[in-house]
């Protein structure tokens, strides 16, 4: 599932291609909205909200989408053949005289009133890349359930919006605790540091396709632990490990991170 910085990049590509221009072609290929006619309306803006995309359209409408694991938006010059996948995977087409955006494999696509956007995104916590970012509120939400494992709490978009599996593992490493440690067992200063670090990392990476959490410049060292199972830890030289956590996986270094190695009980699925 894309992280908040990736969704931010998608939103800004769509905004650059569509905002301020009138739609000359629009096609929503989902049964509920297949008859909606958006042609002749201008796209006002495309805004990311956590991992959600909100394309606001003249007339008080918002096209809401979420990429989840497989979705993608691709932008091409109008008239150019799209190459984002088979034709039958296209769920949305938004085009003007210069550019056309194709939404592929979108698991969430709905047209709603702009005044009712909260139906889609009102449950989200403070957005790490949004104007509403509030570190104090993010910390309060993270700690609301002291028994919850840190990894689950970080992935829950109701706590803070924009963290995915990569940042979950990297943030736990930077905090020197495992993703299975209950948030109530974090040292008093750690939750605020986690929120500040998450904000700093997403801000630093939002304009760069090659995400980096380290300052090391050697090949294969952009991330501390994520995707590095069986390789040496960049800090202690120990072996990075990988394990399932709920319906996701976590990476960690047993030498650098204190806390349990596995989640206990029945984990609650994170909200997107």
GROMACS .gro file of C-alpha atoms in nm:
model
  272
    1UNK     CA    1   0.000   0.000   0.000
    2UNK     CA    2   0.148   0.338  -0.095
    3UNK     CA    3   0.276   0.562   0.182
    4UNK     CA    4   0.152   0.917   0.230
    5UNK     CA    5   0.447   1.067   0.044
    6UNK     CA    6   0.374   0.854  -0.264
    7UNK     CA    7   0.007   0.957  -0.260
    8UNK     CA    8   0.119   1.320  -0.226
    9UNK     CA    9   0.327   1.280  -0.542
   10UNK     CA   10   0.034   1.124  -0.730
   11UNK     CA   11  -0.195   1.407  -0.623
   12UNK     CA   12   0.049   1.672  -0.739
   13UNK     CA   13   0.096   1.504  -1.079
   14UNK     CA   14  -0.281   1.494  -1.121
   15UNK     CA   15  -0.317   1.853  -1.003
   16UNK     CA   16  -0.055   1.974  -1.252
   17UNK     CA   17  -0.226   1.792  -1.538
   18UNK     CA   18  -0.591   1.863  -1.458
   19UNK     CA   19  -0.644   2.161  -1.227
   20UNK     CA   20  -0.774   2.478  -1.386
   21UNK     CA   21  -0.877   2.297  -1.705
   22UNK     CA   22  -1.218   2.191  -1.834
   23UNK     CA   23  -1.281   1.820  -1.875
   24UNK     CA   24  -1.337   1.730  -2.238
   25UNK     CA   25  -1.360   1.360  -2.160
   26UNK     CA   26  -1.468   1.190  -1.837
   27UNK     CA   27  -1.560   0.828  -1.784
   28UNK     CA   28  -1.621   0.658  -1.449
   29UNK     CA   29  -1.622   0.284  -1.510
   30UNK     CA   30  -1.790   0.166  -1.194
   31UNK     CA   31  -2.159   0.072  -1.203
   32UNK     CA   32  -2.277   0.320  -0.941
   33UNK     CA   33  -2.135   0.623  -1.123
   34UNK     CA   34  -2.118   0.504  -1.483
   35UNK     CA   35  -2.386   0.752  -1.594
   36UNK     CA   36  -2.227   1.054  -1.424
   37UNK     CA   37  -2.135   1.319  -1.681
   38UNK     CA   38  -1.847   1.542  -1.575
   39UNK     CA   39  -1.756   1.678  -1.918
   40UNK     CA   40  -1.766   2.056  -1.943
   41UNK     CA   41  -1.677   2.098  -1.576
   42UNK     CA   42  -1.342   2.235  -1.462
   43UNK     CA   43  -1.119   2.046  -1.220
   44UNK     CA   44  -1.053   2.286  -0.933
   45UNK     CA   45  -0.780   2.098  -0.751
   46UNK     CA   46  -0.651   1.753  -0.661
   47UNK     CA   47  -0.567   1.722  -0.294
   48UNK     CA   48  -0.416   1.434  -0.096
   49UNK     CA   49  -0.561   1.351   0.245
   50UNK     CA   50  -0.348   1.087   0.408
   51UNK     CA   51  -0.360   0.803   0.157
   52UNK     CA   52  -0.679   0.932  -0.006
   53UNK     CA   53  -0.708   1.143  -0.322
   54UNK     CA   54  -0.974   1.413  -0.359
   55UNK     CA   55  -1.028   1.561  -0.706
   56UNK     CA   56  -1.260   1.858  -0.661
   57UNK     CA   57  -1.467   1.944  -0.964
   58UNK     CA   58  -1.674   2.247  -1.057
   59UNK     CA   59  -2.031   2.224  -0.935
   60UNK     CA   60  -1.953   2.109  -0.583
   61UNK     CA   61  -1.841   1.756  -0.668
   62UNK     CA   62  -1.543   1.553  -0.546
   63UNK     CA   63  -1.406   1.237  -0.704
   64UNK     CA   64  -1.264   1.034  -0.416
   65UNK     CA   65  -1.019   0.750  -0.478
   66UNK     CA   66  -0.787   0.529  -0.277
   67UNK     CA   67  -0.505   0.324  -0.428
   68UNK     CA   68  -0.469   0.055  -0.160
   69UNK     CA   69  -0.237  -0.221  -0.284
   70UNK     CA   70  -0.291  -0.231  -0.660
   71UNK     CA   71  -0.435   0.104  -0.768
   72UNK     CA   72  -0.256   0.367  -0.974
   73UNK     CA   73  -0.321   0.694  -1.155
   74UNK     CA   74  -0.126   0.747  -1.478
   75UNK     CA   75  -0.110   1.073  -1.673
   76UNK     CA   76  -0.047   1.086  -2.050
   77UNK     CA   77  -0.058   1.347  -2.322
   78UNK     CA   78  -0.410   1.350  -2.462
   79UNK     CA   79  -0.420   1.118  -2.762
   80UNK     CA   80  -0.129   0.911  -2.635
   81UNK     CA   81  -0.197   0.542  -2.581
   82UNK     CA   82  -0.215   0.462  -2.207
   83UNK     CA   83   0.024   0.195  -2.082
   84UNK     CA   84  -0.076   0.143  -1.720
   85UNK     CA   85  -0.230  -0.198  -1.776
   86UNK     CA   86  -0.503  -0.375  -1.975
   87UNK     CA   87  -0.800  -0.166  -2.087
   88UNK     CA   88  -1.039  -0.357  -1.861
   89UNK     CA   89  -0.843  -0.241  -1.553
   90UNK     CA   90  -0.921   0.126  -1.616
   91UNK     CA   91  -1.177   0.251  -1.363
   92UNK     CA   92  -1.168   0.624  -1.441
   93UNK     CA   93  -1.067   0.857  -1.723
   94UNK     CA   94  -1.034   1.234  -1.677
   95UNK     CA   95  -0.911   1.427  -1.977
   96UNK     CA   96  -0.867   1.776  -2.116
   97UNK     CA   97  -0.710   1.913  -2.431
   98UNK     CA   98  -0.356   1.857  -2.301
   99UNK     CA   99  -0.352   1.566  -2.059
  100UNK     CA  100  -0.558   1.259  -1.976
  101UNK     CA  101  -0.542   1.076  -1.642
  102UNK     CA  102  -0.631   0.707  -1.620
  103UNK     CA  103  -0.715   0.542  -1.290
  104UNK     CA  104  -0.615   0.176  -1.294
  105UNK     CA  105  -0.739  -0.098  -1.059
  106UNK     CA  106  -0.886   0.157  -0.816
  107UNK     CA  107  -1.055  -0.036  -0.533
  108UNK     CA  108  -1.222   0.281  -0.406
  109UNK     CA  109  -1.380   0.527  -0.648
  110UNK     CA  110  -1.680   0.738  -0.563
  111UNK     CA  111  -1.834   1.067  -0.663
  112UNK     CA  112  -1.968   1.271  -0.374
  113UNK     CA  113  -2.061   1.623  -0.285
  114UNK     CA  114  -1.760   1.829  -0.183
  115UNK     CA  115  -1.954   1.943   0.122
  116UNK     CA  116  -1.977   1.576   0.225
  117UNK     CA  117  -1.608   1.482   0.194
  118UNK     CA  118  -1.601   1.399   0.563
  119UNK     CA  119  -1.798   1.085   0.478
  120UNK     CA  120  -1.484   0.958   0.307
  121UNK     CA  121  -1.200   1.113   0.509
  122UNK     CA  122  -1.351   1.250   0.828
  123UNK     CA  123  -1.226   0.953   1.029
  124UNK     CA  124  -0.861   1.030   0.956
  125UNK     CA  125  -0.622   1.164   1.215
  126UNK     CA  126  -0.387   1.457   1.161
  127UNK     CA  127  -0.238   1.444   0.810
  128UNK     CA  128   0.142   1.424   0.818
  129UNK     CA  129   0.162   1.620   0.491
  130UNK     CA  130  -0.147   1.832   0.534
  131UNK     CA  131  -0.221   2.181   0.667
  132UNK     CA  132  -0.403   2.021   0.961
  133UNK     CA  133  -0.092   1.846   1.096
  134UNK     CA  134  -0.113   1.858   1.476
  135UNK     CA  135   0.162   1.661   1.653
  136UNK     CA  136  -0.003   1.693   1.993
  137UNK     CA  137  -0.329   1.544   1.865
  138UNK     CA  138  -0.136   1.269   1.686
  139UNK     CA  139   0.039   1.172   2.010
  140UNK     CA  140  -0.290   1.177   2.202
  141UNK     CA  141  -0.445   0.937   1.949
  142UNK     CA  142  -0.141   0.708   1.940
  143UNK     CA  143  -0.158   0.665   2.317
  144UNK     CA  144  -0.535   0.630   2.344
  145UNK     CA  145  -0.509   0.249   2.365
  146UNK     CA  146  -0.199   0.175   2.577
  147UNK     CA  147  -0.211  -0.202   2.513
  148UNK     CA  148  -0.201  -0.167   2.136
  149UNK     CA  149   0.126  -0.269   1.962
  150UNK     CA  150   0.316   0.026   1.818
  151UNK     CA  151   0.310  -0.111   1.462
  152UNK     CA  152  -0.069  -0.137   1.461
  153UNK     CA  153  -0.110   0.207   1.617
  154UNK     CA  154   0.117   0.368   1.356
  155UNK     CA  155  -0.068   0.205   1.066
  156UNK     CA  156  -0.410   0.311   1.195
  157UNK     CA  157  -0.494   0.618   0.987
  158UNK     CA  158  -0.732   0.735   1.259
  159UNK     CA  159  -0.425   0.816   1.467
  160UNK     CA  160  -0.211   0.996   1.210
  161UNK     CA  161  -0.266   0.981   0.838
  162UNK     CA  162   0.004   0.886   0.590
  163UNK     CA  163   0.211   0.608   0.749
  164UNK     CA  164   0.235   0.276   0.563
  165UNK     CA  165   0.430  -0.042   0.620
  166UNK     CA  166   0.767   0.105   0.521
  167UNK     CA  167   0.752   0.397   0.761
  168UNK     CA  168   0.602   0.178   1.034
  169UNK     CA  169   0.912  -0.043   1.040
  170UNK     CA  170   1.155   0.246   0.996
  171UNK     CA  171   0.998   0.455   1.273
  172UNK     CA  172   1.005   0.165   1.518
  173UNK     CA  173   1.374   0.116   1.437
  174UNK     CA  174   1.451   0.485   1.487
  175UNK     CA  175   1.269   0.472   1.821
  176UNK     CA  176   1.478   0.163   1.917
  177UNK     CA  177   1.168  -0.047   1.996
  178UNK     CA  178   1.005  -0.337   1.815
  179UNK     CA  179   0.672  -0.286   1.634
  180UNK     CA  180   0.511  -0.525   1.887
  181UNK     CA  181   0.585  -0.314   2.194
  182UNK     CA  182   0.260  -0.179   2.347
  183UNK     CA  183   0.246   0.197   2.307
  184UNK     CA  184   0.182   0.234   2.679
  185UNK     CA  185   0.533   0.096   2.742
  186UNK     CA  186   0.710   0.362   2.536
  187UNK     CA  187   0.937   0.597   2.728
  188UNK     CA  188   0.761   0.929   2.796
  189UNK     CA  189   0.955   1.125   2.533
  190UNK     CA  190   0.924   0.867   2.254
  191UNK     CA  191   0.568   0.930   2.124
  192UNK     CA  192   0.639   1.298   2.054
  193UNK     CA  193   0.970   1.204   1.888
  194UNK     CA  194   0.792   0.945   1.673
  195UNK     CA  195   0.537   1.200   1.552
  196UNK     CA  196   0.807   1.459   1.480
  197UNK     CA  197   1.026   1.205   1.298
  198UNK     CA  198   0.734   1.078   1.090
  199UNK     CA  199   0.653   1.433   0.984
  200UNK     CA  200   1.017   1.511   0.903
  201UNK     CA  201   1.067   1.194   0.696
  202UNK     CA  202   0.751   1.230   0.489
  203UNK     CA  203   0.824   1.597   0.425
  204UNK     CA  204   1.179   1.512   0.319
  205UNK     CA  205   1.064   1.237   0.081
  206UNK     CA  206   0.750   1.385  -0.072
  207UNK     CA  207   0.942   1.534  -0.366
  208UNK     CA  208   1.167   1.233  -0.420
  209UNK     CA  209   1.059   0.901  -0.575
  210UNK     CA  210   1.346   0.712  -0.409
  211UNK     CA  211   1.243   0.715  -0.045
  212UNK     CA  212   1.525   0.746   0.208
  213UNK     CA  213   1.531   0.728   0.587
  214UNK     CA  214   1.908   0.694   0.631
  215UNK     CA  215   2.198   0.930   0.573
  216UNK     CA  216   2.411   0.647   0.430
  217UNK     CA  217   2.477   0.679   0.058
  218UNK     CA  218   2.599   0.329  -0.026
  219UNK     CA  219   2.382   0.117  -0.263
  220UNK     CA  220   2.104  -0.071  -0.089
  221UNK     CA  221   2.114   0.143   0.224
  222UNK     CA  222   1.829   0.390   0.170
  223UNK     CA  223   1.627   0.221   0.449
  224UNK     CA  224   1.741   0.090   0.786
  225UNK     CA  225   1.537  -0.231   0.810
  226UNK     CA  226   1.244  -0.246   0.567
  227UNK     CA  227   1.309  -0.501   0.293
  228UNK     CA  228   1.649  -0.591   0.442
  229UNK     CA  229   1.566  -0.931   0.596
  230UNK     CA  230   1.880  -1.138   0.648
  231UNK     CA  231   2.113  -0.847   0.583
  232UNK     CA  232   2.338  -0.671   0.836
  233UNK     CA  233   2.189  -0.394   1.045
  234UNK     CA  234   2.339  -0.062   0.941
  235UNK     CA  235   2.398   0.030   1.306
  236UNK     CA  236   2.501  -0.282   1.497
  237UNK     CA  237   2.582  -0.531   1.222
  238UNK     CA  238   2.330  -0.785   1.352
  239UNK     CA  239   2.086  -0.962   1.122
  240UNK     CA  240   1.764  -0.783   1.026
  241UNK     CA  241   1.457  -1.001   1.075
  242UNK     CA  242   1.109  -1.012   0.924
  243UNK     CA  243   0.779  -1.142   1.064
  244UNK     CA  244   0.407  -1.112   1.008
  245UNK     CA  245   0.216  -0.857   1.212
  246UNK     CA  246  -0.154  -0.885   1.155
  247UNK     CA  247  -0.209  -0.879   0.779
  248UNK     CA  248   0.122  -0.697   0.716
  249UNK     CA  249   0.488  -0.771   0.780
  250UNK     CA  250   0.736  -0.595   1.002
  251UNK     CA  251   1.114  -0.571   0.983
  252UNK     CA  252   1.334  -0.510   1.285
  253UNK     CA  253   1.682  -0.552   1.431
  254UNK     CA  254   1.683  -0.761   1.752
  255UNK     CA  255   2.010  -0.600   1.855
  256UNK     CA  256   1.891  -0.239   1.828
  257UNK     CA  257   1.523  -0.263   1.920
  258UNK     CA  258   1.387  -0.364   2.258
  259UNK     CA  259   1.050  -0.529   2.307
  260UNK     CA  260   0.863  -0.844   2.203
  261UNK     CA  261   0.923  -1.006   1.865
  262UNK     CA  262   0.566  -1.113   1.791
  263UNK     CA  263   0.217  -0.968   1.842
  264UNK     CA  264  -0.004  -1.148   2.090
  265UNK     CA  265  -0.379  -1.195   2.071
  266UNK     CA  266  -0.598  -1.083   1.782
  267UNK     CA  267  -0.466  -0.766   1.619
  268UNK     CA  268  -0.719  -0.509   1.505
  269UNK     CA  269  -0.695  -0.422   1.136
  270UNK     CA  270  -0.572  -0.069   1.065
  271UNK     CA  271  -0.814   0.180   0.916
  272UNK     CA  272  -0.724   0.339   0.583
   0.00000   0.00000   0.00000
